């Protein structure tokens, strides 16, 4: 489930989406068969079938469109997966440019509303599997990894568009992502200005707030999240030792193992931007629409992984700022030193 805060999309804990029986009764079986026929010859694309069958009843009910469901959904997926102009997409699917824009926003909104359960915090067996993956990477007792990346955008329509110019002098929003050891997003927060530091965006995310208010609800005793030097050192959040030229051998080993395990979140961003190339530059000006579109791509990314679709990683990911210093948390320092002693 998701909530909007000041135009930003943020994952929150809640009950999974429950399908409406009444809407499903109205959903035409012939339409499902037609959709299945369109994608049946595409290996690894059954997640697209799942998207259509889940949002179909709601899409049909809200749009009252004469455009076939499979055409509009596939047009939206094509738009998100490519950098082709809206005019080119319109010509490709025999619809108007304005219809492409309208359908894209509606599609992303429906995905974030009715498929949000595909992004969930690891608990139970999922937590165990994630911990095993990080243990195999050399950093045990890890719940997930966190990092931030920039999503390039055009100049937004808002009160202070200059705030969205990052240190590399282009407009962007910050995507703060948390992923498990299988490169699956378990929480995302999107929409903060590109000029913001990673730590500030993290602090205002749902996870950052819960770690401050009730950390045990997210991170079991003795476990932790891992991040780079952009993030504060907390008992539940491990970051590398700052290299001042006087690190001990164990501290250097700790940094090396943490960085090797943490690279999974960078690979996750690379997968996301490889599959959904529209994120290399979003030509949207409304921050709320931008947040919804990016979140929808993260949900669809997880659905691709669940289907087992193979994707080559794009290593060129625009990292967010990680330069700001952080005050020391003594309990966290002690916990990090205890982990360091194990190496």
mmCIF file of C-alpha atoms in Angstrom:
data_model
loop_
_atom_site.group_PDB
_atom_site.id
_atom_site.type_symbol
_atom_site.label_atom_id
_atom_site.label_comp_id
_atom_site.label_asym_id
_atom_site.label_seq_id
_atom_site.Cartn_x
_atom_site.Cartn_y
_atom_site.Cartn_z
ATOM 1 C CA UNK A 1 0.000 0.000 0.000
ATOM 2 C CA UNK A 2 1.183 3.542 -0.707
ATOM 3 C CA UNK A 3 0.549 7.035 0.542
ATOM 4 C CA UNK A 4 1.279 10.397 -1.037
ATOM 5 C CA UNK A 5 3.070 13.018 1.039
ATOM 6 C CA UNK A 6 3.708 16.399 -0.588
ATOM 7 C CA UNK A 7 3.686 14.819 -4.025
ATOM 8 C CA UNK A 8 6.081 12.014 -3.031
ATOM 9 C CA UNK A 9 5.340 8.319 -3.256
ATOM 10 C CA UNK A 10 6.291 6.311 -0.202
ATOM 11 C CA UNK A 11 5.729 2.661 0.633
ATOM 12 C CA UNK A 12 3.962 1.990 3.919
ATOM 13 C CA UNK A 13 2.940 -1.165 5.709
ATOM 14 C CA UNK A 14 -0.624 -2.336 5.108
ATOM 15 C CA UNK A 15 -2.887 -5.170 4.016
ATOM 16 C CA UNK A 16 -2.385 -6.564 0.495
ATOM 17 C CA UNK A 17 -4.827 -5.510 -2.178
ATOM 18 C CA UNK A 18 -8.055 -7.487 -2.082
ATOM 19 C CA UNK A 19 -9.689 -7.972 -5.496
ATOM 20 C CA UNK A 20 -13.271 -6.852 -5.804
ATOM 21 C CA UNK A 21 -15.545 -9.782 -6.693
ATOM 22 C CA UNK A 22 -18.128 -7.514 -8.266
ATOM 23 C CA UNK A 23 -15.608 -5.964 -10.642
ATOM 24 C CA UNK A 24 -14.182 -9.341 -11.512
ATOM 25 C CA UNK A 25 -17.655 -10.601 -12.442
ATOM 26 C CA UNK A 26 -17.940 -7.718 -14.895
ATOM 27 C CA UNK A 27 -14.507 -8.466 -16.329
ATOM 28 C CA UNK A 28 -14.975 -10.165 -19.721
ATOM 29 C CA UNK A 29 -13.456 -13.626 -19.997
ATOM 30 C CA UNK A 30 -13.045 -13.086 -23.747
ATOM 31 C CA UNK A 31 -10.865 -10.037 -23.067
ATOM 32 C CA UNK A 32 -8.568 -12.136 -20.874
ATOM 33 C CA UNK A 33 -8.315 -14.733 -23.644
ATOM 34 C CA UNK A 34 -7.486 -12.062 -26.208
ATOM 35 C CA UNK A 35 -4.820 -10.595 -23.913
ATOM 36 C CA UNK A 36 -3.348 -14.057 -23.344
ATOM 37 C CA UNK A 37 -3.162 -14.607 -27.114
ATOM 38 C CA UNK A 38 -1.285 -11.331 -27.611
ATOM 39 C CA UNK A 39 1.491 -12.252 -25.183
ATOM 40 C CA UNK A 40 1.437 -16.057 -25.260
ATOM 41 C CA UNK A 41 4.305 -16.179 -27.753
ATOM 42 C CA UNK A 42 6.556 -13.954 -25.604
ATOM 43 C CA UNK A 43 8.718 -16.075 -23.219
ATOM 44 C CA UNK A 44 9.072 -14.608 -19.739
ATOM 45 C CA UNK A 45 6.286 -12.095 -20.333
ATOM 46 C CA UNK A 46 3.595 -13.673 -18.164
ATOM 47 C CA UNK A 47 4.052 -10.836 -15.671
ATOM 48 C CA UNK A 48 2.495 -8.585 -18.339
ATOM 49 C CA UNK A 49 -0.513 -10.914 -18.394
ATOM 50 C CA UNK A 50 -0.708 -10.564 -14.600
ATOM 51 C CA UNK A 51 -0.654 -6.784 -14.928
ATOM 52 C CA UNK A 52 -3.499 -6.802 -17.435
ATOM 53 C CA UNK A 53 -5.716 -9.248 -15.565
ATOM 54 C CA UNK A 54 -5.237 -7.397 -12.261
ATOM 55 C CA UNK A 55 -5.782 -3.803 -13.336
ATOM 56 C CA UNK A 56 -8.077 -4.652 -16.248
ATOM 57 C CA UNK A 57 -11.425 -4.439 -14.448
ATOM 58 C CA UNK A 58 -10.531 -1.136 -12.813
ATOM 59 C CA UNK A 59 -9.009 0.331 -15.961
ATOM 60 C CA UNK A 60 -12.059 -0.588 -18.015
ATOM 61 C CA UNK A 61 -14.409 0.801 -15.402
ATOM 62 C CA UNK A 62 -12.625 4.163 -15.061
ATOM 63 C CA UNK A 63 -11.597 4.896 -18.648
ATOM 64 C CA UNK A 64 -14.681 3.803 -20.667
ATOM 65 C CA UNK A 65 -12.209 3.587 -23.549
ATOM 66 C CA UNK A 66 -12.763 2.132 -26.992
ATOM 67 C CA UNK A 67 -9.065 1.235 -27.242
ATOM 68 C CA UNK A 68 -8.584 -2.490 -26.462
ATOM 69 C CA UNK A 69 -7.110 -3.113 -23.038
ATOM 70 C CA UNK A 70 -4.095 -5.016 -24.332
ATOM 71 C CA UNK A 71 -3.248 -2.211 -26.762
ATOM 72 C CA UNK A 72 -3.320 0.512 -24.113
ATOM 73 C CA UNK A 73 -1.432 -1.525 -21.502
ATOM 74 C CA UNK A 74 1.228 -2.663 -23.956
ATOM 75 C CA UNK A 75 1.561 0.921 -25.204
ATOM 76 C CA UNK A 76 2.226 2.044 -21.615
ATOM 77 C CA UNK A 77 4.730 -0.754 -21.015
ATOM 78 C CA UNK A 78 6.469 0.123 -24.299
ATOM 79 C CA UNK A 79 6.590 3.799 -23.297
ATOM 80 C CA UNK A 80 8.194 2.984 -19.940
ATOM 81 C CA UNK A 81 10.613 0.498 -21.491
ATOM 82 C CA UNK A 82 11.919 2.774 -24.230
ATOM 83 C CA UNK A 83 13.013 6.349 -24.822
ATOM 84 C CA UNK A 84 10.936 6.673 -27.969
ATOM 85 C CA UNK A 85 9.039 9.958 -28.211
ATOM 86 C CA UNK A 86 5.356 10.038 -27.274
ATOM 87 C CA UNK A 87 4.591 10.845 -30.910
ATOM 88 C CA UNK A 88 6.508 7.743 -32.012
ATOM 89 C CA UNK A 89 4.643 5.568 -29.500
ATOM 90 C CA UNK A 90 1.342 7.037 -30.690
ATOM 91 C CA UNK A 91 2.146 6.159 -34.304
ATOM 92 C CA UNK A 92 3.312 2.689 -33.310
ATOM 93 C CA UNK A 93 0.047 1.850 -31.496
ATOM 94 C CA UNK A 94 -2.260 3.867 -33.752
ATOM 95 C CA UNK A 95 -3.429 6.256 -31.031
ATOM 96 C CA UNK A 96 -2.970 9.983 -30.430
ATOM 97 C CA UNK A 97 -0.071 11.548 -28.540
ATOM 98 C CA UNK A 98 -2.430 12.980 -25.894
ATOM 99 C CA UNK A 99 -3.932 9.510 -25.414
ATOM 100 C CA UNK A 100 -0.469 8.062 -24.768
ATOM 101 C CA UNK A 101 0.127 10.633 -21.998
ATOM 102 C CA UNK A 102 -3.330 10.108 -20.498
ATOM 103 C CA UNK A 103 -3.080 6.310 -20.545
ATOM 104 C CA UNK A 104 0.456 6.337 -19.143
ATOM 105 C CA UNK A 105 -0.514 8.360 -16.063
ATOM 106 C CA UNK A 106 -3.635 6.268 -15.530
ATOM 107 C CA UNK A 107 -1.713 3.014 -15.979
ATOM 108 C CA UNK A 108 1.002 4.000 -13.476
ATOM 109 C CA UNK A 109 -1.634 5.093 -10.974
ATOM 110 C CA UNK A 110 -3.442 1.741 -11.254
ATOM 111 C CA UNK A 111 -0.193 -0.217 -10.913
ATOM 112 C CA UNK A 112 0.773 1.621 -7.714
ATOM 113 C CA UNK A 113 -2.750 1.181 -6.330
ATOM 114 C CA UNK A 114 -3.524 -2.444 -7.166
ATOM 115 C CA UNK A 115 -0.099 -4.073 -7.511
ATOM 116 C CA UNK A 116 1.681 -2.401 -4.606
ATOM 117 C CA UNK A 117 1.849 -5.705 -2.706
ATOM 118 C CA UNK A 118 4.719 -6.732 -4.998
ATOM 119 C CA UNK A 119 6.917 -4.381 -2.939
ATOM 120 C CA UNK A 120 6.986 -5.599 0.655
ATOM 121 C CA UNK A 121 9.405 -5.544 3.558
ATOM 122 C CA UNK A 122 11.109 -8.935 4.068
ATOM 123 C CA UNK A 123 9.687 -10.945 6.956
ATOM 124 C CA UNK A 124 9.536 -14.638 7.795
ATOM 125 C CA UNK A 125 10.914 -16.853 5.034
ATOM 126 C CA UNK A 126 11.629 -13.858 2.784
ATOM 127 C CA UNK A 127 13.807 -12.336 5.521
ATOM 128 C CA UNK A 128 15.583 -15.663 6.032
ATOM 129 C CA UNK A 129 16.291 -16.001 2.305
ATOM 130 C CA UNK A 130 17.584 -12.437 2.073
ATOM 131 C CA UNK A 131 19.870 -12.946 5.063
ATOM 132 C CA UNK A 132 21.272 -16.113 3.498
ATOM 133 C CA UNK A 133 22.050 -14.192 0.318
ATOM 134 C CA UNK A 134 23.910 -11.447 2.157
ATOM 135 C CA UNK A 135 25.688 -14.051 4.291
ATOM 136 C CA UNK A 136 26.909 -15.751 1.119
ATOM 137 C CA UNK A 137 28.154 -12.331 -0.060
ATOM 138 C CA UNK A 138 30.202 -12.045 3.132
ATOM 139 C CA UNK A 139 28.053 -9.823 5.371
ATOM 140 C CA UNK A 140 25.734 -11.875 7.626
ATOM 141 C CA UNK A 141 22.656 -10.702 9.586
ATOM 142 C CA UNK A 142 21.696 -8.224 6.875
ATOM 143 C CA UNK A 143 18.038 -7.489 6.144
ATOM 144 C CA UNK A 144 18.518 -5.369 3.012
ATOM 145 C CA UNK A 145 20.711 -2.750 1.348
ATOM 146 C CA UNK A 146 19.866 0.925 0.832
ATOM 147 C CA UNK A 147 21.088 3.557 -1.597
ATOM 148 C CA UNK A 148 19.850 6.544 -3.551
ATOM 149 C CA UNK A 149 19.984 7.395 -7.244
ATOM 150 C CA UNK A 150 18.906 10.318 -9.397
ATOM 151 C CA UNK A 151 16.031 10.071 -11.860
ATOM 152 C CA UNK A 152 16.617 12.826 -14.475
ATOM 153 C CA UNK A 153 13.580 14.973 -15.248
ATOM 154 C CA UNK A 154 12.772 18.170 -17.123
ATOM 155 C CA UNK A 155 12.219 21.425 -15.252
ATOM 156 C CA UNK A 156 9.251 20.665 -12.969
ATOM 157 C CA UNK A 157 6.173 22.793 -12.379
ATOM 158 C CA UNK A 158 6.472 23.580 -8.671
ATOM 159 C CA UNK A 159 7.136 26.444 -6.273
ATOM 160 C CA UNK A 160 10.909 25.979 -6.214
ATOM 161 C CA UNK A 161 12.152 24.179 -9.348
ATOM 162 C CA UNK A 162 15.762 25.222 -8.627
ATOM 163 C CA UNK A 163 15.763 22.783 -5.677
ATOM 164 C CA UNK A 164 15.555 19.943 -8.191
ATOM 165 C CA UNK A 165 18.906 20.849 -9.781
ATOM 166 C CA UNK A 166 21.462 18.393 -8.389
ATOM 167 C CA UNK A 167 25.206 18.857 -7.931
ATOM 168 C CA UNK A 168 25.792 17.765 -11.544
ATOM 169 C CA UNK A 169 23.555 20.603 -12.712
ATOM 170 C CA UNK A 170 20.564 18.748 -14.142
ATOM 171 C CA UNK A 171 17.012 18.428 -12.840
ATOM 172 C CA UNK A 172 16.274 15.208 -10.969
ATOM 173 C CA UNK A 173 14.334 13.565 -8.172
ATOM 174 C CA UNK A 174 15.921 11.213 -5.653
ATOM 175 C CA UNK A 175 14.886 7.560 -5.604
ATOM 176 C CA UNK A 176 15.759 5.998 -2.244
ATOM 177 C CA UNK A 177 15.616 2.235 -2.699
ATOM 178 C CA UNK A 178 15.901 -0.708 -0.331
ATOM 179 C CA UNK A 179 16.473 -4.165 -1.825
ATOM 180 C CA UNK A 180 17.008 -7.710 -0.617
ATOM 181 C CA UNK A 181 19.846 -10.011 -1.694
ATOM 182 C CA UNK A 182 17.840 -11.077 -4.784
ATOM 183 C CA UNK A 183 17.703 -7.494 -6.183
ATOM 184 C CA UNK A 184 14.057 -7.175 -5.275
ATOM 185 C CA UNK A 185 12.840 -3.804 -4.003
ATOM 186 C CA UNK A 186 11.393 -4.062 -0.507
ATOM 187 C CA UNK A 187 10.755 -0.322 -0.086
ATOM 188 C CA UNK A 188 11.041 2.767 -2.274
ATOM 189 C CA UNK A 189 10.684 6.474 -1.640
ATOM 190 C CA UNK A 190 10.548 8.818 -4.644
ATOM 191 C CA UNK A 191 10.128 12.530 -5.259
ATOM 192 C CA UNK A 192 12.551 14.490 -3.074
ATOM 193 C CA UNK A 193 14.505 17.243 -4.896
ATOM 194 C CA UNK A 194 17.749 16.284 -6.600
ATOM 195 C CA UNK A 195 19.680 18.833 -4.529
ATOM 196 C CA UNK A 196 18.884 16.904 -1.352
ATOM 197 C CA UNK A 197 21.485 14.699 0.281
ATOM 198 C CA UNK A 198 20.819 10.944 0.514
ATOM 199 C CA UNK A 199 20.647 11.115 4.300
ATOM 200 C CA UNK A 200 17.914 13.751 4.263
ATOM 201 C CA UNK A 201 15.778 11.765 1.820
ATOM 202 C CA UNK A 202 16.363 8.620 3.901
ATOM 203 C CA UNK A 203 15.380 10.342 7.131
ATOM 204 C CA UNK A 204 12.029 11.412 5.666
ATOM 205 C CA UNK A 205 11.193 7.982 4.215
ATOM 206 C CA UNK A 206 8.821 5.609 6.011
ATOM 207 C CA UNK A 207 11.753 3.327 6.867
ATOM 208 C CA UNK A 208 13.819 6.210 8.249
ATOM 209 C CA UNK A 209 10.941 7.289 10.470
ATOM 210 C CA UNK A 210 10.264 3.769 11.735
ATOM 211 C CA UNK A 211 13.950 3.238 12.523
ATOM 212 C CA UNK A 212 13.732 6.354 14.661
ATOM 213 C CA UNK A 213 10.406 5.512 16.326
ATOM 214 C CA UNK A 214 10.191 1.696 16.435
ATOM 215 C CA UNK A 215 13.264 0.030 14.883
ATOM 216 C CA UNK A 216 12.373 -3.471 16.099
ATOM 217 C CA UNK A 217 9.288 -3.456 13.882
ATOM 218 C CA UNK A 218 11.568 -3.462 10.815
ATOM 219 C CA UNK A 219 14.925 -4.871 11.879
ATOM 220 C CA UNK A 220 15.070 -7.800 14.329
ATOM 221 C CA UNK A 221 17.531 -7.693 17.203
ATOM 222 C CA UNK A 222 21.073 -8.378 16.020
ATOM 223 C CA UNK A 223 20.314 -7.616 12.359
ATOM 224 C CA UNK A 224 20.886 -4.508 10.265
ATOM 225 C CA UNK A 225 20.486 -2.676 6.969
ATOM 226 C CA UNK A 226 23.659 -1.818 5.035
ATOM 227 C CA UNK A 227 24.388 1.425 3.188
ATOM 228 C CA UNK A 228 27.285 3.555 1.985
ATOM 229 C CA UNK A 229 28.912 6.510 3.711
ATOM 230 C CA UNK A 230 25.990 8.767 2.770
ATOM 231 C CA UNK A 231 23.878 7.268 5.542
ATOM 232 C CA UNK A 232 24.020 7.736 9.306
ATOM 233 C CA UNK A 233 25.534 4.998 11.443
ATOM 234 C CA UNK A 234 22.726 3.464 13.528
ATOM 235 C CA UNK A 235 22.442 0.221 15.499
ATOM 236 C CA UNK A 236 20.140 -0.996 12.705
ATOM 237 C CA UNK A 237 22.093 0.623 9.823
ATOM 238 C CA UNK A 238 25.721 -0.238 9.120
ATOM 239 C CA UNK A 239 27.972 1.960 6.971
ATOM 240 C CA UNK A 240 31.721 1.735 6.197
ATOM 241 C CA UNK A 241 34.413 3.175 8.431
ATOM 242 C CA UNK A 242 35.559 6.555 7.184
ATOM 243 C CA UNK A 243 38.972 6.029 5.594
ATOM 244 C CA UNK A 244 41.276 8.542 7.285
ATOM 245 C CA UNK A 245 44.413 6.696 6.242
ATOM 246 C CA UNK A 246 44.738 4.973 9.626
ATOM 247 C CA UNK A 247 42.235 2.111 9.378
ATOM 248 C CA UNK A 248 43.210 -1.220 10.918
ATOM 249 C CA UNK A 249 43.351 -4.374 8.820
ATOM 250 C CA UNK A 250 40.040 -5.524 10.316
ATOM 251 C CA UNK A 251 38.380 -2.199 9.575
ATOM 252 C CA UNK A 252 39.544 -2.361 5.953
ATOM 253 C CA UNK A 253 38.248 -5.931 5.745
ATOM 254 C CA UNK A 254 34.919 -4.775 7.210
ATOM 255 C CA UNK A 255 34.644 -2.025 4.587
ATOM 256 C CA UNK A 256 35.502 -4.415 1.782
ATOM 257 C CA UNK A 257 32.916 -7.021 2.818
ATOM 258 C CA UNK A 258 30.215 -4.396 3.371
ATOM 259 C CA UNK A 259 30.857 -2.817 -0.031
ATOM 260 C CA UNK A 260 30.793 -6.207 -1.776
ATOM 261 C CA UNK A 261 27.441 -7.044 -0.156
ATOM 262 C CA UNK A 262 26.031 -3.548 -0.690
ATOM 263 C CA UNK A 263 26.687 -3.539 -4.446
ATOM 264 C CA UNK A 264 23.424 -5.466 -4.861
ATOM 265 C CA UNK A 265 21.420 -2.213 -4.564
ATOM 266 C CA UNK A 266 23.524 -0.608 -7.315
ATOM 267 C CA UNK A 267 22.839 -3.636 -9.514
ATOM 268 C CA UNK A 268 19.142 -3.280 -8.689
ATOM 269 C CA UNK A 269 19.105 0.325 -9.892
ATOM 270 C CA UNK A 270 20.992 -0.791 -12.991
ATOM 271 C CA UNK A 271 18.393 -3.484 -13.699
ATOM 272 C CA UNK A 272 15.581 -0.999 -13.163
ATOM 273 C CA UNK A 273 16.983 1.535 -15.619
ATOM 274 C CA UNK A 274 17.870 -1.161 -18.127
ATOM 275 C CA UNK A 275 14.347 -2.558 -18.193
ATOM 276 C CA UNK A 276 12.590 0.810 -17.955
ATOM 277 C CA UNK A 277 14.723 3.151 -20.016
ATOM 278 C CA UNK A 278 12.198 5.961 -19.726
ATOM 279 C CA UNK A 279 13.783 6.532 -16.288
ATOM 280 C CA UNK A 280 16.953 7.755 -17.992
ATOM 281 C CA UNK A 281 14.966 10.978 -18.434
ATOM 282 C CA UNK A 282 11.319 11.422 -17.504
ATOM 283 C CA UNK A 283 9.589 14.071 -19.605
ATOM 284 C CA UNK A 284 7.041 14.855 -16.910
ATOM 285 C CA UNK A 285 6.680 18.122 -15.023
ATOM 286 C CA UNK A 286 4.289 17.209 -12.225
ATOM 287 C CA UNK A 287 6.210 15.822 -9.230
ATOM 288 C CA UNK A 288 3.296 13.629 -8.102
ATOM 289 C CA UNK A 289 3.077 12.026 -11.559
ATOM 290 C CA UNK A 290 6.850 11.530 -11.587
ATOM 291 C CA UNK A 291 6.755 9.800 -8.199
ATOM 292 C CA UNK A 292 3.926 7.517 -9.270
ATOM 293 C CA UNK A 293 5.635 6.602 -12.558
ATOM 294 C CA UNK A 294 8.963 5.730 -10.889
ATOM 295 C CA UNK A 295 7.207 3.701 -8.186
ATOM 296 C CA UNK A 296 5.214 1.839 -10.840
ATOM 297 C CA UNK A 297 8.479 0.916 -12.577
ATOM 298 C CA UNK A 298 9.865 -0.427 -9.279
ATOM 299 C CA UNK A 299 6.748 -2.582 -8.825
ATOM 300 C CA UNK A 300 7.005 -3.896 -12.386
ATOM 301 C CA UNK A 301 10.720 -4.566 -11.801
ATOM 302 C CA UNK A 302 9.804 -6.882 -8.911
ATOM 303 C CA UNK A 303 7.208 -8.614 -11.066
ATOM 304 C CA UNK A 304 9.858 -9.239 -13.728
ATOM 305 C CA UNK A 305 12.115 -10.863 -11.120
ATOM 306 C CA UNK A 306 9.269 -13.007 -9.797
ATOM 307 C CA UNK A 307 8.726 -14.246 -13.353
ATOM 308 C CA UNK A 308 12.444 -15.009 -13.626
ATOM 309 C CA UNK A 309 13.041 -12.725 -16.592
ATOM 310 C CA UNK A 310 16.743 -12.305 -17.420
ATOM 311 C CA UNK A 311 17.990 -8.731 -17.760
ATOM 312 C CA UNK A 312 21.476 -7.414 -18.461
ATOM 313 C CA UNK A 313 22.558 -4.832 -15.911
ATOM 314 C CA UNK A 314 23.239 -1.257 -16.986
ATOM 315 C CA UNK A 315 26.108 -0.204 -14.709
ATOM 316 C CA UNK A 316 25.759 3.511 -15.500
ATOM 317 C CA UNK A 317 23.605 4.688 -12.610
ATOM 318 C CA UNK A 318 23.617 8.287 -11.425
ATOM 319 C CA UNK A 319 24.346 8.013 -7.707
ATOM 320 C CA UNK A 320 22.959 10.523 -5.247
ATOM 321 C CA UNK A 321 25.130 12.763 -3.083
ATOM 322 C CA UNK A 322 27.033 11.059 -0.223
ATOM 323 C CA UNK A 323 29.360 13.801 0.975
ATOM 324 C CA UNK A 324 27.773 15.048 4.202
ATOM 325 C CA UNK A 325 29.270 14.002 7.580
ATOM 326 C CA UNK A 326 27.114 12.394 10.271
ATOM 327 C CA UNK A 327 27.202 12.607 14.075
ATOM 328 C CA UNK A 328 28.348 9.415 15.798
ATOM 329 C CA UNK A 329 25.825 7.139 17.524
ATOM 330 C CA UNK A 330 27.782 5.394 20.295
ATOM 331 C CA UNK A 331 25.554 2.305 20.387
ATOM 332 C CA UNK A 332 25.951 1.996 16.630
ATOM 333 C CA UNK A 333 29.731 2.469 16.881
ATOM 334 C CA UNK A 334 29.896 -0.342 19.456
ATOM 335 C CA UNK A 335 27.724 -2.628 17.317
ATOM 336 C CA UNK A 336 29.851 -1.956 14.229
ATOM 337 C CA UNK A 337 33.051 -2.660 16.166
ATOM 338 C CA UNK A 338 31.599 -5.969 17.361
ATOM 339 C CA UNK A 339 30.831 -6.981 13.779
ATOM 340 C CA UNK A 340 34.271 -5.806 12.693
ATOM 341 C CA UNK A 341 35.894 -8.058 15.310
ATOM 342 C CA UNK A 342 34.228 -11.073 13.671
ATOM 343 C CA UNK A 343 36.197 -10.410 10.487
#
